[in-house]
Amino acid sequence: MPIRLTRRAALVSSVAGAAALPSRGWAQAPANDSAALADQVDAFVKRAMAAFPDQPAVSVALVRGGQPVLTRGYGVRAIGGAAVDEHTLFAIASNTKAVTCAALAILIDEGKVKWDEPVRTYLPGFSLSKPELNDMVTVRDLVSHRIGFGLGAGDLLFWPNSDRTRAEIMAAIPHVPIEDSFRTTYHYCNLMFVAAGEVVAAASGMPWEQFVQTRILDRLGMTETLPLMTAADPAKSALPHGRIGPPLRYQGEMQTIGRSIQEVWNWSSAGAAGGFVTNPVDWAKWIAVQLARGRLPDGTRLYSEARANEMWRPNILISSSAGPTAELPNRAIASTYATGWQVQDYRGERMITHGGGAPGFISGTVLIPGRDAGFSYFTNAEEGFLTRALRSGVTDIIMGKADFDWVADSVRLKTEGDAKSIEAAAEIDAKQAAGAPPSLPLGAYRGTWRDPWYGDIVIEARDVVLWLTFSRTPSLNGPLEPYDGDTLRTRFTDRREEDAFVTFKVENGAPVSATMKAVSPDADFSYDYQDLRLTKV
């Protein structure tokens, strides 16, 4: 279990129910009008930022009754830089998934796609590492995280920034391992949303980004939103921030980790899973059409009400519990994944939500249909406990149930998590210091090591050290050093990236295969090193 609130928490937002301590000192009455609601949310965001002073910027969109009541930026684009405003662009990563599902919904209304039709109807070459599933997987399965892939399986095809095309990603899918049973268990999977984007392209005759631009963004008047981050102007963008050690990633001082969004987040090939860049002014329009169940302000429809109902209908159970308690007022009885949205109960009401996480950015969208209200929060750092406070705190304000101090509780959890992370880092270093020497001379581990879905990883001698290079991921390269026995560890030169253990299997005095896993217990799940099965070429 990761020690800190990770990107997975941003995507699987029910984990906001992590252990909390009751605090009843700041209850407030429900807002009776939009101006009062905006004032309460504005004050809460300012209080949350004051409690997390390292956070450079937060941007918020709040919608009620079909109208934006608050669209505001707080803080700065980069440490020591200019202020953000409501037009500053943020990478919103997996909040994009709901847009991809809306694109499918439009095509379903037009009779060009069906949710429960096999994917092979639209992509005849689609195949998986379990061939028995090839004709069974439907479009709905692609966007429900229920095919059986492990968490983040295949993400190394495009995370961190890779040079692969969409065609190359699709060609790798048949080799990505499937670890679980079909339609039985939820595992978050970006890879299948790439395939969903290709269904959009095949059915519409245009690339995914062109379809969402012309059929969604243009119709909503979202003139500042970009479907792909590569077009984001750094001068108009919040820049990514994070902690890159020492000793490990997510530890140390907050700093700017990129001079543009695309420097750390280029998912052009995986745009349907997480390509969007937007701001509160534009995203408020998206929230409004969601709450209106596809109806536009002029009375026309982006998609039908039937499609809206389907996108909010649960498809797979994420988690369940006995429900809320005094100590966990936000704990869901059932958290589910629908079609590009997570659906759960929250304090007795239905919540529709999704998160997004990219290097240097965490964001979220929350819809509360029973209140005809919704909001988003965009941030340009990786402070998961801050976004936890924003998500639950603003929801409580909208519901008039602000009887729990989410800011104070999130600060407490962050302090505890930081201490445990530092302790874990010390244990990793201590184990290396006491580790046994490799069973072979270091030169024996050299060579080209191949994984069926990722491709080649090269280990070579460079000066007096071993050097490991991921062939399709430019930032994953650096020294490889002894750790414990036939387990070596990387020291990637780009400290924004997560180091990995490489464990070799030795037979007859020679290494013949290897597996990998992330060094840090806090590593983002998209570093799916554990899915690699390397053999020497």
Coordinates of C-alpha atoms in Angstrom, one line a residue:
M1 CA 0.0 0.0 0.0
P2 CA 1.5 3.4 -0.9
I3 CA 2.4 5.6 2.0
R4 CA 1.2 8.9 0.7
L5 CA -1.9 9.9 -1.2
T6 CA -0.8 9.1 -4.7
R7 CA -2.0 9.7 -8.3
R8 CA -4.1 6.6 -7.9
A9 CA -6.0 8.4 -5.1
A10 CA -6.7 11.2 -7.5
L11 CA -8.2 8.8 -10.0
V12 CA -10.0 6.5 -7.5
S13 CA -11.4 9.3 -5.4
S14 CA -13.2 7.1 -2.8
V15 CA -9.8 6.8 -1.0
A16 CA -10.6 10.3 0.2
G17 CA -12.2 8.3 3.0
A18 CA -8.8 7.6 4.5
A19 CA -8.7 7.7 8.3
A20 CA -9.8 11.0 9.6
L21 CA -10.2 12.6 13.0
P22 CA -13.5 14.5 13.8
S23 CA -13.3 18.2 14.0
R24 CA -16.6 20.1 14.6
G25 CA -15.4 23.6 15.1
W26 CA -16.3 25.4 11.8
A27 CA -19.7 24.3 10.7
Q28 CA -21.6 26.8 8.5
A29 CA -25.1 27.2 7.2
P30 CA -25.9 26.1 3.6
A31 CA -25.5 28.8 1.0
N32 CA -28.9 30.1 0.0
D33 CA -27.8 31.8 -3.2
S34 CA -25.0 31.5 -5.7
A35 CA -23.1 34.6 -4.5
A36 CA -23.0 33.2 -0.9
L37 CA -21.9 29.8 -2.2
A38 CA -19.1 31.4 -4.3
D39 CA -17.9 33.3 -1.2
Q40 CA -17.8 30.2 1.0
V41 CA -15.9 28.2 -1.6
D42 CA -13.5 31.1 -2.3
A43 CA -12.8 31.4 1.5
F44 CA -12.3 27.6 1.8
V45 CA -9.8 27.4 -1.2
K46 CA -7.8 30.3 0.3
R47 CA -7.7 28.6 3.7
A48 CA -6.6 25.3 2.1
M49 CA -3.8 27.0 0.2
A50 CA -2.6 28.7 3.3
A51 CA -2.4 25.3 5.0
F52 CA -0.3 23.9 2.1
P53 CA 2.0 26.9 1.5
D54 CA 4.2 25.0 -1.0
Q55 CA 1.3 24.7 -3.5
P56 CA 2.0 27.1 -6.3
A57 CA -1.5 27.4 -7.8
V58 CA -5.1 26.2 -7.5
S59 CA -7.8 26.9 -10.1
V60 CA -11.5 26.3 -9.4
A61 CA -14.7 26.2 -11.5
L62 CA -18.0 26.1 -9.6
V63 CA -21.4 25.7 -11.4
R64 CA -24.9 25.7 -10.0
G65 CA -28.2 25.8 -11.9
G66 CA -26.4 25.6 -15.2
Q67 CA -24.4 28.8 -14.5
P68 CA -20.8 29.4 -13.4
V69 CA -20.8 31.0 -10.0
L70 CA -17.0 30.9 -9.5
T71 CA -14.2 30.6 -12.0
R72 CA -11.0 31.7 -10.3
G73 CA -7.3 31.1 -10.2
Y74 CA -5.2 31.3 -7.0
G75 CA -1.5 31.5 -6.7
V76 CA 1.3 31.6 -9.3
R77 CA 2.1 29.8 -12.6
A78 CA 5.5 28.9 -11.3
I79 CA 7.3 29.6 -8.0
G80 CA 8.4 33.2 -8.0
G81 CA 6.5 33.8 -11.2
A82 CA 3.3 35.5 -12.5
A83 CA -0.1 35.0 -11.0
V84 CA -2.6 32.6 -12.5
D85 CA -6.1 33.7 -13.5
E86 CA -9.3 32.0 -14.6
H87 CA -7.8 31.6 -18.2
T88 CA -4.5 29.9 -17.1
L89 CA -4.2 26.4 -18.7
F90 CA -3.7 23.3 -16.6
A91 CA -3.1 19.7 -17.6
I92 CA -6.2 17.7 -16.4
A93 CA -5.1 14.2 -17.4
S94 CA -7.7 11.6 -16.8
N95 CA -10.6 14.0 -16.6
T96 CA -10.3 13.6 -20.4
K97 CA -11.8 10.1 -20.1
A98 CA -15.3 11.4 -19.7
V99 CA -14.9 13.5 -22.9
T100 CA -13.8 10.3 -24.8
C101 CA -17.0 8.6 -23.5
A102 CA -19.1 11.6 -24.6
A103 CA -17.5 11.2 -28.1
L104 CA -18.6 7.6 -28.1
A105 CA -22.1 8.6 -26.9
I106 CA -22.4 11.0 -29.8
L107 CA -21.5 8.2 -32.2
I108 CA -24.0 5.9 -30.5
D109 CA -26.7 8.4 -31.0
E110 CA -25.8 8.5 -34.7
G111 CA -26.0 4.7 -35.0
K112 CA -22.3 4.3 -35.7
V113 CA -21.2 2.6 -32.5
K114 CA -22.9 0.4 -29.8
W115 CA -21.7 0.2 -26.2
D116 CA -22.1 -3.6 -26.2
E117 CA -20.8 -4.4 -29.6
P118 CA -17.4 -6.2 -29.7
V119 CA -14.5 -3.9 -30.2
R120 CA -13.5 -6.0 -33.3
T121 CA -16.6 -4.7 -35.1
Y122 CA -14.7 -1.3 -35.3
L123 CA -11.1 -2.4 -34.9
P124 CA -10.8 -5.8 -36.6
G125 CA -7.2 -6.3 -35.6
F126 CA -7.9 -5.7 -31.9
S127 CA -6.5 -8.6 -29.9
L128 CA -5.3 -9.4 -26.3
S129 CA -2.8 -11.6 -24.5
K130 CA -5.8 -13.8 -23.6
P131 CA -7.1 -14.7 -27.1
E132 CA -10.3 -16.1 -25.7
L133 CA -11.3 -12.5 -24.9
N134 CA -10.7 -11.1 -28.4
D135 CA -14.3 -11.5 -29.6
M136 CA -15.8 -10.8 -26.2
V137 CA -14.5 -7.4 -25.2
T138 CA -17.0 -4.6 -26.0
V139 CA -16.8 -0.9 -26.3
R140 CA -18.3 -0.6 -22.8
D141 CA -15.5 -2.9 -21.4
L142 CA -12.8 -0.6 -22.9
V143 CA -14.1 2.4 -20.8
S144 CA -15.0 0.5 -17.6
H145 CA -11.6 -0.8 -16.3
R146 CA -13.0 -4.3 -16.1
I147 CA -11.1 -6.4 -18.7
G148 CA -8.6 -7.8 -16.2
F149 CA -5.4 -5.8 -16.8
G150 CA -3.5 -4.9 -13.7
L151 CA -3.4 -1.4 -12.4
G152 CA -1.6 0.8 -14.9
A153 CA -0.7 -2.1 -17.2
G154 CA 1.0 -1.0 -20.3
D155 CA 1.5 2.6 -19.2
L156 CA 5.2 2.5 -19.9
L157 CA 4.3 2.6 -23.5
F158 CA 3.6 6.3 -23.1
W159 CA 4.5 7.2 -19.4
P160 CA 6.9 8.9 -19.0
N161 CA 7.0 10.7 -22.3
S162 CA 7.7 8.1 -25.0
D163 CA 8.3 8.3 -28.7
R164 CA 5.7 5.8 -29.7
T165 CA 2.8 6.4 -32.1
R166 CA -0.8 5.3 -31.5
A167 CA -0.3 2.6 -34.0
E168 CA 2.7 1.2 -32.1
I169 CA 0.7 1.3 -28.9
M170 CA -2.1 -0.6 -30.4
A171 CA 0.3 -3.1 -31.9
A172 CA 1.7 -3.7 -28.3
I173 CA -1.6 -4.4 -26.7
P174 CA -1.7 -8.2 -27.6
H175 CA 1.4 -8.7 -25.5
V176 CA 0.5 -6.7 -22.4
P177 CA -0.3 -9.3 -19.6
I178 CA -3.8 -9.6 -18.2
E179 CA -3.6 -10.7 -14.6
D180 CA -7.2 -11.0 -13.5
S181 CA -10.6 -12.4 -14.7
F182 CA -12.8 -10.7 -17.2
R183 CA -15.4 -8.4 -15.8
T184 CA -14.9 -9.4 -12.2
T185 CA -12.5 -6.9 -10.7
Y186 CA -11.8 -3.2 -11.2
H187 CA -8.2 -2.2 -12.3
Y188 CA -7.6 1.3 -13.6
C189 CA -6.3 1.0 -17.2
N190 CA -5.3 3.9 -19.4
L191 CA -4.3 1.5 -22.2
M192 CA -7.9 0.6 -23.1
F193 CA -8.9 4.2 -23.3
V194 CA -6.3 4.6 -26.1
A195 CA -8.2 1.8 -27.8
A196 CA -11.5 3.6 -27.2
G197 CA -10.0 6.7 -28.9
E198 CA -9.2 4.5 -31.9
V199 CA -12.9 3.3 -31.9
V200 CA -13.9 7.0 -32.1
A201 CA -11.5 7.5 -35.0
A202 CA -12.6 4.3 -36.9
A203 CA -16.3 5.1 -36.6
S204 CA -16.1 8.8 -37.3
G205 CA -13.4 8.8 -40.0
M206 CA -11.3 11.4 -38.2
P207 CA -8.6 11.3 -35.4
W208 CA -9.9 11.4 -31.8
E209 CA -8.5 14.9 -31.2
Q210 CA -10.2 16.2 -34.3
F211 CA -13.5 14.6 -33.4
V212 CA -13.6 16.0 -29.8
Q213 CA -12.5 19.4 -31.1
T214 CA -15.2 19.8 -33.8
R215 CA -18.0 17.8 -32.2
I216 CA -17.6 18.7 -28.5
L217 CA -15.3 21.7 -27.8
D218 CA -16.5 23.8 -30.7
R219 CA -20.1 23.2 -29.9
L220 CA -19.7 24.1 -26.3
G221 CA -17.7 27.2 -27.1
M222 CA -14.7 25.9 -25.2
T223 CA -12.3 28.0 -27.2
E224 CA -9.4 27.9 -24.8
T225 CA -9.3 24.1 -24.3
L226 CA -6.9 21.9 -26.1
P227 CA -7.4 18.2 -26.6
L228 CA -3.6 17.6 -26.8
M229 CA -1.1 19.3 -24.5
T230 CA 1.5 19.7 -27.2
A231 CA -0.3 22.9 -28.4
A232 CA -0.3 24.5 -24.9
D233 CA 1.5 27.8 -24.9
P234 CA 3.9 27.9 -21.8
A235 CA 3.2 31.6 -21.4
K236 CA -0.5 30.8 -20.8
S237 CA 0.0 27.7 -18.8
A238 CA 0.6 26.8 -15.1
L239 CA 3.9 25.0 -15.0
P240 CA 4.4 21.6 -13.4
H241 CA 5.8 21.4 -9.9
G242 CA 6.9 18.5 -7.6
R243 CA 9.4 17.1 -5.2
I244 CA 12.2 15.1 -6.7
G245 CA 14.3 14.4 -3.6
P246 CA 16.6 13.7 -2.1
P247 CA 16.2 11.0 -1.1
L248 CA 13.3 9.8 -3.3
R249 CA 10.7 11.2 -5.6
Y250 CA 7.8 13.1 -3.8
Q251 CA 10.3 14.0 -1.1
G252 CA 12.4 17.2 -0.6
E253 CA 11.7 20.8 -1.6
M254 CA 8.9 21.8 -4.0
Q255 CA 10.3 23.0 -7.3
T256 CA 9.4 23.6 -10.9
I257 CA 9.9 20.4 -12.8
G258 CA 9.2 21.6 -16.4
R259 CA 9.3 24.8 -18.5
S260 CA 6.1 23.7 -20.2
I261 CA 3.3 21.2 -19.7
Q262 CA 4.5 19.0 -22.6
E263 CA 8.0 18.7 -21.3
V264 CA 6.7 16.4 -18.6
W265 CA 3.4 15.4 -20.1
N266 CA 3.2 14.5 -23.7
W267 CA 0.4 12.0 -24.1
S268 CA -0.4 12.8 -27.7
S269 CA -0.4 9.1 -28.6
A270 CA -2.6 8.4 -25.6
G271 CA -4.7 11.6 -25.8
A272 CA -8.0 9.8 -25.3
A273 CA -6.9 8.6 -21.9
G274 CA -5.5 12.0 -20.7
G275 CA -4.7 14.6 -23.2
F276 CA -6.8 17.6 -22.3
V277 CA -5.5 21.0 -21.2
T278 CA -8.1 23.5 -20.0
N279 CA -9.0 26.3 -17.6
P280 CA -12.0 27.0 -15.2
V281 CA -13.8 29.3 -17.7
D282 CA -14.0 26.5 -20.3
W283 CA -14.4 23.6 -17.9
A284 CA -17.4 25.2 -16.3
K285 CA -19.2 24.8 -19.7
W286 CA -18.3 21.1 -19.6
I287 CA -19.7 20.8 -16.1
A288 CA -22.9 22.5 -17.1
V289 CA -23.6 20.2 -20.0
Q290 CA -22.9 17.2 -17.8
L291 CA -25.4 18.4 -15.2
A292 CA -27.9 19.1 -18.0
R293 CA -27.6 15.5 -19.1
G294 CA -26.3 16.5 -22.6
R295 CA -28.6 19.5 -23.2
L296 CA -26.9 22.7 -24.5
P297 CA -27.9 26.2 -23.5
D298 CA -29.6 26.7 -26.8
G299 CA -31.8 23.7 -26.2
T300 CA -30.0 21.4 -28.7
R301 CA -28.2 18.3 -27.5
L302 CA -24.6 17.2 -27.4
Y303 CA -25.9 13.7 -26.8
S304 CA -29.2 12.2 -25.8
E305 CA -30.5 11.9 -22.3
A306 CA -30.5 8.1 -22.8
R307 CA -26.7 8.3 -23.4
A308 CA -26.3 10.5 -20.3
N309 CA -28.1 7.9 -18.2
E310 CA -25.8 5.2 -19.6
M311 CA -22.6 7.1 -18.8
W312 CA -23.6 7.4 -15.2
R313 CA -24.8 3.8 -14.8
P314 CA -22.3 1.7 -12.8
N315 CA -20.5 -1.1 -14.7
I316 CA -18.0 -2.4 -12.0
L317 CA -17.6 -2.2 -8.3
I318 CA -14.5 -0.4 -7.1
S319 CA -15.0 -0.8 -3.3
S320 CA -17.6 -1.1 -0.7
S321 CA -17.9 -0.5 3.1
A322 CA -20.3 -0.3 5.9
G323 CA -20.8 3.4 5.1
P324 CA -20.0 6.7 6.8
T325 CA -19.1 7.1 10.4
A326 CA -18.5 10.1 12.6
E327 CA -14.7 9.6 11.9
L328 CA -15.3 9.0 8.2
P329 CA -18.2 11.1 7.1
N330 CA -17.4 10.7 3.4
R331 CA -16.9 6.9 3.3
A332 CA -19.0 5.4 0.5
I333 CA -21.2 2.4 0.9
A334 CA -20.4 1.6 -2.7
S335 CA -17.9 3.2 -5.0
T336 CA -18.3 2.1 -8.7
Y337 CA -17.0 2.9 -12.1
A338 CA -19.5 3.7 -14.8
T339 CA -18.4 5.0 -18.3
G340 CA -15.6 7.5 -17.9
W341 CA -17.0 8.5 -14.5
Q342 CA -16.8 7.2 -10.9
V343 CA -20.2 6.9 -9.2
Q344 CA -20.6 6.6 -5.5
D345 CA -22.7 7.7 -2.5
Y346 CA -21.4 10.6 -0.4
R347 CA -23.2 11.6 2.8
G348 CA -26.4 10.0 1.5
E349 CA -26.3 11.6 -1.9
R350 CA -25.1 10.5 -5.3
M351 CA -21.7 11.9 -6.4
I352 CA -20.3 11.6 -10.0
T353 CA -16.6 12.3 -10.1
H354 CA -13.3 11.7 -11.7
G355 CA -9.7 12.7 -11.0
G356 CA -6.7 13.3 -13.1
G357 CA -3.0 13.1 -12.3
A358 CA 0.1 14.0 -14.5
P359 CA 3.6 14.8 -13.5
G360 CA 3.3 18.1 -11.7
F361 CA -0.5 18.3 -11.9
I362 CA -3.5 16.9 -9.9
S363 CA -7.1 17.7 -10.8
G364 CA -10.6 16.6 -10.2
T365 CA -14.2 17.1 -11.3
V366 CA -17.2 16.5 -8.9
L367 CA -20.9 16.5 -9.9
I368 CA -23.7 16.5 -7.4
P369 CA -26.8 16.0 -9.5
G370 CA -29.3 16.2 -6.6
R371 CA -28.0 19.8 -6.0
D372 CA -27.7 20.7 -9.7
A373 CA -24.1 21.6 -8.9
G374 CA -20.6 20.6 -9.7
F375 CA -17.1 21.9 -9.5
S376 CA -13.5 21.3 -10.6
Y377 CA -10.1 21.9 -9.0
F378 CA -6.9 22.1 -11.0
T379 CA -3.5 22.2 -9.4
N380 CA 0.1 22.5 -10.7
A381 CA 1.8 20.3 -8.1
E382 CA 1.5 16.8 -6.7
E383 CA 0.1 17.6 -3.3
G384 CA -2.6 14.9 -3.0
F385 CA -3.6 15.8 0.5
L386 CA -4.5 19.3 -0.6
T387 CA -6.7 18.0 -3.4
R388 CA -8.3 15.6 -0.9
A389 CA -9.2 18.6 1.2
L390 CA -10.6 20.5 -1.8
R391 CA -12.7 17.6 -3.0
S392 CA -14.4 16.8 0.2
G393 CA -14.4 20.3 1.6
V394 CA -16.1 22.0 -1.4
T395 CA -18.6 19.1 -1.7
D396 CA -19.6 19.6 2.0
I397 CA -20.1 23.3 1.4
I398 CA -22.4 22.6 -1.5
M399 CA -24.4 20.2 0.6
G400 CA -24.5 22.4 3.6
K401 CA -22.7 19.8 5.7
A402 CA -19.4 21.5 6.4
D403 CA -19.0 19.9 9.9
F404 CA -15.6 18.4 9.4
D405 CA -12.3 20.1 9.1
W406 CA -10.9 18.6 5.9
V407 CA -8.0 21.0 5.8
A408 CA -6.7 20.3 9.3
D409 CA -7.2 16.6 8.8
S410 CA -5.4 16.5 5.5
V411 CA -2.5 18.4 7.0
R412 CA -2.3 15.8 9.7
L413 CA -2.3 12.9 7.2
K414 CA 0.4 14.6 5.1
T415 CA 2.6 15.0 8.1
E416 CA 2.2 11.4 9.0
G417 CA 2.8 10.3 5.4
D418 CA 5.9 12.4 5.0
A419 CA 7.4 10.8 8.1
K420 CA 6.7 7.3 6.9
S421 CA 8.1 8.1 3.4
I422 CA 11.4 9.3 4.9
E423 CA 11.6 6.2 7.1
A424 CA 11.0 4.0 4.1
A425 CA 13.7 5.8 2.1
A426 CA 16.2 5.2 4.9
E427 CA 15.3 1.5 5.0
I428 CA 16.0 1.2 1.3
D429 CA 19.4 2.8 1.6
A430 CA 20.3 0.7 4.6
K431 CA 19.4 -2.5 2.8
Q432 CA 21.6 -1.5 -0.1
A433 CA 24.5 -0.8 2.3
A434 CA 24.2 -4.2 3.9
G435 CA 23.4 -6.0 0.6
A436 CA 25.2 -9.0 -0.7
P437 CA 27.5 -8.5 -3.7
P438 CA 26.2 -9.7 -7.2
S439 CA 26.9 -13.3 -7.9
L440 CA 28.5 -12.4 -11.2
P441 CA 30.9 -9.7 -12.4
L442 CA 28.9 -6.6 -13.4
G443 CA 29.9 -7.0 -17.0
A444 CA 27.9 -10.2 -17.2
Y445 CA 24.6 -8.3 -16.9
R446 CA 25.3 -6.3 -20.1
G447 CA 23.3 -6.9 -23.2
T448 CA 19.9 -6.1 -24.8
W449 CA 17.0 -7.3 -22.7
R450 CA 13.6 -7.6 -24.4
D451 CA 10.1 -7.5 -23.1
P452 CA 7.2 -8.7 -25.4
W453 CA 5.2 -5.5 -25.1
Y454 CA 7.6 -2.7 -24.1
G455 CA 10.5 -3.7 -26.4
D456 CA 14.2 -3.4 -25.6
I457 CA 16.1 -2.2 -22.5
V458 CA 19.9 -2.0 -23.0
I459 CA 22.5 -2.5 -20.4
E460 CA 26.0 -1.4 -21.4
A461 CA 29.4 -0.5 -20.0
R462 CA 29.9 3.2 -19.8
D463 CA 33.2 4.4 -18.3
V464 CA 33.5 2.3 -15.1
V465 CA 29.8 1.7 -14.5
L466 CA 26.9 -0.1 -16.0
W467 CA 24.3 2.1 -17.8
L468 CA 20.7 1.1 -18.4
T469 CA 18.6 2.7 -21.2
F470 CA 14.9 2.2 -22.0
S471 CA 15.0 2.2 -25.8
R472 CA 11.6 4.0 -26.3
T473 CA 11.6 6.3 -23.2
P474 CA 14.3 9.0 -23.4
S475 CA 14.2 10.0 -19.7
L476 CA 14.7 6.5 -18.4
N477 CA 18.4 6.1 -18.6
G478 CA 21.2 6.1 -16.0
P479 CA 23.7 4.1 -14.0
L480 CA 22.9 0.6 -12.8
E481 CA 24.5 -0.3 -9.5
P482 CA 24.6 -3.2 -7.1
Y483 CA 21.8 -3.4 -4.5
D484 CA 21.5 -6.9 -3.0
G485 CA 22.8 -10.0 -4.7
D486 CA 21.5 -10.3 -8.3
T487 CA 19.2 -7.3 -7.7
L488 CA 20.6 -4.1 -9.1
R489 CA 19.0 -0.6 -8.9
T490 CA 18.9 2.3 -11.3
R491 CA 20.0 5.9 -10.7
F492 CA 18.2 7.6 -13.5
T493 CA 19.9 10.9 -14.5
D494 CA 16.5 12.6 -14.8
R495 CA 15.6 12.7 -11.1
R496 CA 11.9 13.5 -12.0
E497 CA 11.6 9.8 -12.8
E498 CA 11.2 6.8 -10.5
D499 CA 14.1 4.4 -10.1
A500 CA 13.7 0.7 -10.5
F501 CA 15.1 -2.5 -9.1
V502 CA 16.2 -5.1 -11.7
T503 CA 16.4 -8.7 -10.4
F504 CA 18.2 -11.1 -12.7
K505 CA 17.6 -14.9 -12.8
V506 CA 21.0 -16.6 -13.2
E507 CA 21.3 -20.1 -14.7
N508 CA 24.5 -22.0 -15.4
G509 CA 26.5 -19.0 -14.4
A510 CA 24.8 -16.5 -16.8
P511 CA 21.8 -14.1 -16.4
V512 CA 18.9 -15.3 -18.6
S513 CA 15.9 -13.2 -17.6
A514 CA 15.0 -10.3 -15.4
T515 CA 12.1 -8.7 -13.7
M516 CA 11.7 -5.1 -12.4
K517 CA 9.8 -3.1 -9.8
A518 CA 9.8 0.5 -8.6
V519 CA 12.3 1.3 -5.8
S520 CA 10.0 3.7 -3.9
P521 CA 6.8 2.6 -2.2
D522 CA 5.3 5.9 -3.3
A523 CA 6.0 5.4 -7.0
D524 CA 3.3 6.3 -9.3
F525 CA 1.4 3.3 -10.6
S526 CA 2.1 4.2 -14.3
Y527 CA 5.7 3.1 -13.8
D528 CA 4.5 -0.4 -14.3
Y529 CA 7.9 -1.9 -14.2
Q530 CA 6.4 -5.0 -12.5
D531 CA 4.7 -6.0 -15.8
L532 CA 8.0 -6.3 -17.6
R533 CA 9.3 -9.8 -18.4
L534 CA 12.8 -9.4 -19.8
T535 CA 14.8 -12.0 -21.6
K536 CA 18.3 -11.6 -23.0
V537 CA 18.4 -11.2 -26.7

